[in-house]
Amino acid sequence: MVRRSFVMIGAALLSVAMSGAASAGTQSEIGYAPGSLGVSAILSGDYSAAAAKLNSLEGTTKRDPARLINLGNAYAGMGRTYDADRAYRKALKSMPVDLLLADGSVASSHIIAKEALSRLPRTTYALR
């Protein structure tokens, strides 16, 4: 259940290409080199490949909120909650940008990062 919610957030950063490929269900990262946001890897459940691609900074920058959000999604998919939390918080510290969502709507990267943070499982420990 947790992994599915992060895949949905990853999918939210997609925009369907307006071409013949779009009718075949192809999704692309608008404004980025194909694959640079790790979207295909996230959607296929290959979170480690997505994280490796996103950490390589190919086609993105270190503080790019879209990269950081998808990196958080990849880490969350791998169960690396601490790293996911850090990536989402870095996205919140980046300059907010509007991201085109798969449904054609636009949302602030800060709103998307806050929503992603709220979906991370929180663990509390009892101390004596």
PDB file of C-alpha atoms in Angstrom:
ATOM      1  CA  MET A   1       0.000   0.000   0.000  1.00  0.00           C
ATOM      2  CA  VAL A   2       2.779   2.442   0.889  1.00  0.00           C
ATOM      3  CA  ARG A   3       4.720   1.666  -2.281  1.00  0.00           C
ATOM      4  CA  ARG A   4       1.649   2.176  -4.450  1.00  0.00           C
ATOM      5  CA  SER A   5       1.074   5.660  -3.054  1.00  0.00           C
ATOM      6  CA  PHE A   6       4.636   6.642  -3.915  1.00  0.00           C
ATOM      7  CA  VAL A   7       4.308   5.281  -7.435  1.00  0.00           C
ATOM      8  CA  MET A   8       1.221   7.452  -7.797  1.00  0.00           C
ATOM      9  CA  ILE A   9       3.195  10.514  -6.731  1.00  0.00           C
ATOM     10  CA  GLY A  10       5.909   9.573  -9.208  1.00  0.00           C
ATOM     11  CA  ALA A  11       3.272   9.258 -11.882  1.00  0.00           C
ATOM     12  CA  ALA A  12       1.994  12.699 -10.953  1.00  0.00           C
ATOM     13  CA  LEU A  13       5.240  14.187 -12.219  1.00  0.00           C
ATOM     14  CA  LEU A  14       4.580  12.799 -15.655  1.00  0.00           C
ATOM     15  CA  SER A  15       2.936  14.433 -18.548  1.00  0.00           C
ATOM     16  CA  VAL A  16       1.620  12.364 -21.407  1.00  0.00           C
ATOM     17  CA  ALA A  17       3.370  13.344 -24.624  1.00  0.00           C
ATOM     18  CA  MET A  18       1.020  14.916 -27.146  1.00  0.00           C
ATOM     19  CA  SER A  19       2.001  12.752 -30.105  1.00  0.00           C
ATOM     20  CA  GLY A  20       1.170   9.458 -31.714  1.00  0.00           C
ATOM     21  CA  ALA A  21       3.179   7.821 -28.954  1.00  0.00           C
ATOM     22  CA  ALA A  22       0.798   9.285 -26.403  1.00  0.00           C
ATOM     23  CA  SER A  23      -2.065   7.292 -27.808  1.00  0.00           C
ATOM     24  CA  ALA A  24       0.008   4.168 -27.232  1.00  0.00           C
ATOM     25  CA  GLY A  25       0.311   5.095 -23.561  1.00  0.00           C
ATOM     26  CA  THR A  26       3.883   6.396 -23.665  1.00  0.00           C
ATOM     27  CA  GLN A  27       4.750   8.827 -20.892  1.00  0.00           C
ATOM     28  CA  SER A  28       7.580  11.319 -20.937  1.00  0.00           C
ATOM     29  CA  GLU A  29       9.278  13.888 -18.793  1.00  0.00           C
ATOM     30  CA  ILE A  30       8.431  17.284 -20.271  1.00  0.00           C
ATOM     31  CA  GLY A  31      11.373  19.698 -20.336  1.00  0.00           C
ATOM     32  CA  TYR A  32      13.907  16.990 -19.471  1.00  0.00           C
ATOM     33  CA  ALA A  33      15.954  14.502 -21.427  1.00  0.00           C
ATOM     34  CA  PRO A  34      14.027  11.219 -21.673  1.00  0.00           C
ATOM     35  CA  GLY A  35      14.637   9.117 -18.587  1.00  0.00           C
ATOM     36  CA  SER A  36      16.409  11.829 -16.607  1.00  0.00           C
ATOM     37  CA  LEU A  37      13.719  11.868 -13.904  1.00  0.00           C
ATOM     38  CA  GLY A  38      13.670   8.083 -13.549  1.00  0.00           C
ATOM     39  CA  VAL A  39       9.938   7.943 -14.226  1.00  0.00           C
ATOM     40  CA  SER A  40       9.925   4.695 -16.220  1.00  0.00           C
ATOM     41  CA  ALA A  41      12.026   2.948 -13.590  1.00  0.00           C
ATOM     42  CA  ILE A  42       9.756   4.167 -10.779  1.00  0.00           C
ATOM     43  CA  LEU A  43       6.610   3.091 -12.601  1.00  0.00           C
ATOM     44  CA  SER A  44       8.072  -0.343 -13.309  1.00  0.00           C
ATOM     45  CA  GLY A  45       9.075  -0.750  -9.651  1.00  0.00           C
ATOM     46  CA  ASP A  46      12.827  -0.638 -10.321  1.00  0.00           C
ATOM     47  CA  TYR A  47      13.486   1.855  -7.537  1.00  0.00           C
ATOM     48  CA  SER A  48      17.222   1.204  -7.289  1.00  0.00           C
ATOM     49  CA  ALA A  49      17.669   1.977 -11.005  1.00  0.00           C
ATOM     50  CA  ALA A  50      15.609   5.147 -10.579  1.00  0.00           C
ATOM     51  CA  ALA A  51      17.716   6.249  -7.598  1.00  0.00           C
ATOM     52  CA  ALA A  52      20.943   5.547  -9.497  1.00  0.00           C
ATOM     53  CA  LYS A  53      19.734   7.565 -12.485  1.00  0.00           C
ATOM     54  CA  LEU A  54      18.561  10.455 -10.312  1.00  0.00           C
ATOM     55  CA  ASN A  55      21.796  10.494  -8.302  1.00  0.00           C
ATOM     56  CA  SER A  56      23.838  10.633 -11.519  1.00  0.00           C
ATOM     57  CA  LEU A  57      22.411  14.126 -12.174  1.00  0.00           C
ATOM     58  CA  GLU A  58      22.234  13.376 -15.915  1.00  0.00           C
ATOM     59  CA  GLY A  59      19.825  15.916 -17.392  1.00  0.00           C
ATOM     60  CA  THR A  60      18.967  17.476 -14.023  1.00  0.00           C
ATOM     61  CA  THR A  61      20.561  19.599 -11.346  1.00  0.00           C
ATOM     62  CA  LYS A  62      21.286  18.842  -7.716  1.00  0.00           C
ATOM     63  CA  ARG A  63      18.503  21.084  -6.371  1.00  0.00           C
ATOM     64  CA  ASP A  64      15.891  20.378  -9.045  1.00  0.00           C
ATOM     65  CA  PRO A  65      12.668  19.799  -7.075  1.00  0.00           C
ATOM     66  CA  ALA A  66      11.296  17.332  -9.645  1.00  0.00           C
ATOM     67  CA  ARG A  67      14.486  15.266  -9.327  1.00  0.00           C
ATOM     68  CA  LEU A  68      14.379  15.442  -5.531  1.00  0.00           C
ATOM     69  CA  ILE A  69      10.721  14.414  -5.361  1.00  0.00           C
ATOM     70  CA  ASN A  70      11.292  11.442  -7.646  1.00  0.00           C
ATOM     71  CA  LEU A  71      14.437  10.536  -5.709  1.00  0.00           C
ATOM     72  CA  GLY A  72      12.304  10.537  -2.576  1.00  0.00           C
ATOM     73  CA  ASN A  73       9.782   8.334  -4.375  1.00  0.00           C
ATOM     74  CA  ALA A  74      12.525   5.895  -5.356  1.00  0.00           C
ATOM     75  CA  TYR A  75      13.916   5.761  -1.823  1.00  0.00           C
ATOM     76  CA  ALA A  76      10.437   5.271  -0.388  1.00  0.00           C
ATOM     77  CA  GLY A  77       9.853   2.424  -2.808  1.00  0.00           C
ATOM     78  CA  MET A  78      13.050   0.779  -1.539  1.00  0.00           C
ATOM     79  CA  GLY A  79      11.940   1.216   2.064  1.00  0.00           C
ATOM     80  CA  ARG A  80      14.597   3.856   2.737  1.00  0.00           C
ATOM     81  CA  THR A  81      12.255   6.146   4.659  1.00  0.00           C
ATOM     82  CA  TYR A  82      14.988   8.335   6.152  1.00  0.00           C
ATOM     83  CA  ASP A  83      16.512   9.039   2.727  1.00  0.00           C
ATOM     84  CA  ALA A  84      13.070   9.661   1.224  1.00  0.00           C
ATOM     85  CA  ASP A  85      12.318  12.150   3.994  1.00  0.00           C
ATOM     86  CA  ARG A  86      15.583  13.982   3.323  1.00  0.00           C
ATOM     87  CA  ALA A  87      14.930  14.174  -0.425  1.00  0.00           C
ATOM     88  CA  TYR A  88      11.414  15.558   0.050  1.00  0.00           C
ATOM     89  CA  ARG A  89      12.668  18.116   2.593  1.00  0.00           C
ATOM     90  CA  LYS A  90      15.378  19.230   0.156  1.00  0.00           C
ATOM     91  CA  ALA A  91      12.643  19.707  -2.461  1.00  0.00           C
ATOM     92  CA  LEU A  92      10.841  21.946   0.033  1.00  0.00           C
ATOM     93  CA  LYS A  93      14.019  24.014   0.465  1.00  0.00           C
ATOM     94  CA  SER A  94      14.407  24.421  -3.297  1.00  0.00           C
ATOM     95  CA  MET A  95      12.763  27.247  -5.167  1.00  0.00           C
ATOM     96  CA  PRO A  96       9.147  26.191  -5.743  1.00  0.00           C
ATOM     97  CA  VAL A  97       8.264  25.409  -9.331  1.00  0.00           C
ATOM     98  CA  ASP A  98       5.021  24.452 -10.968  1.00  0.00           C
ATOM     99  CA  LEU A  99       4.968  20.894 -12.253  1.00  0.00           C
ATOM    100  CA  LEU A 100       2.659  19.639 -14.973  1.00  0.00           C
ATOM    101  CA  LEU A 101       0.808  16.589 -13.695  1.00  0.00           C
ATOM    102  CA  ALA A 102      -0.345  13.586 -15.677  1.00  0.00           C
ATOM    103  CA  ASP A 103      -3.962  14.745 -15.559  1.00  0.00           C
ATOM    104  CA  GLY A 104      -3.010  18.076 -17.147  1.00  0.00           C
ATOM    105  CA  SER A 105      -3.237  20.084 -13.938  1.00  0.00           C
ATOM    106  CA  VAL A 106      -0.376  22.058 -12.456  1.00  0.00           C
ATOM    107  CA  ALA A 107       0.801  21.880  -8.837  1.00  0.00           C
ATOM    108  CA  SER A 108       3.616  23.472  -6.887  1.00  0.00           C
ATOM    109  CA  SER A 109       6.600  21.259  -6.157  1.00  0.00           C
ATOM    110  CA  HIS A 110       6.195  22.277  -2.516  1.00  0.00           C
ATOM    111  CA  ILE A 111       2.640  20.922  -2.388  1.00  0.00           C
ATOM    112  CA  ILE A 112       3.744  17.646  -3.980  1.00  0.00           C
ATOM    113  CA  ALA A 113       6.705  17.313  -1.586  1.00  0.00           C
ATOM    114  CA  LYS A 114       4.508  18.040   1.464  1.00  0.00           C
ATOM    115  CA  GLU A 115       1.996  15.421   0.333  1.00  0.00           C
ATOM    116  CA  ALA A 116       4.791  12.900  -0.171  1.00  0.00           C
ATOM    117  CA  LEU A 117       6.165  13.614   3.303  1.00  0.00           C
ATOM    118  CA  SER A 118       2.743  13.083   4.833  1.00  0.00           C
ATOM    119  CA  ARG A 119       2.567   9.617   3.273  1.00  0.00           C
ATOM    120  CA  LEU A 120       5.853   8.406   4.702  1.00  0.00           C
ATOM    121  CA  PRO A 121       5.417   5.963   7.555  1.00  0.00           C
ATOM    122  CA  ARG A 122       6.451   7.451  10.877  1.00  0.00           C
ATOM    123  CA  THR A 123       7.966   5.299  13.557  1.00  0.00           C
ATOM    124  CA  THR A 124       7.886   6.205  17.218  1.00  0.00           C
ATOM    125  CA  TYR A 125       9.871   4.462  19.883  1.00  0.00           C
ATOM    126  CA  ALA A 126       9.093   4.114  23.567  1.00  0.00           C
ATOM    127  CA  LEU A 127      11.985   4.892  25.871  1.00  0.00           C
ATOM    128  CA  ARG A 128      12.447   4.119  29.534  1.00  0.00           C
TER     129      ARG A 128
END
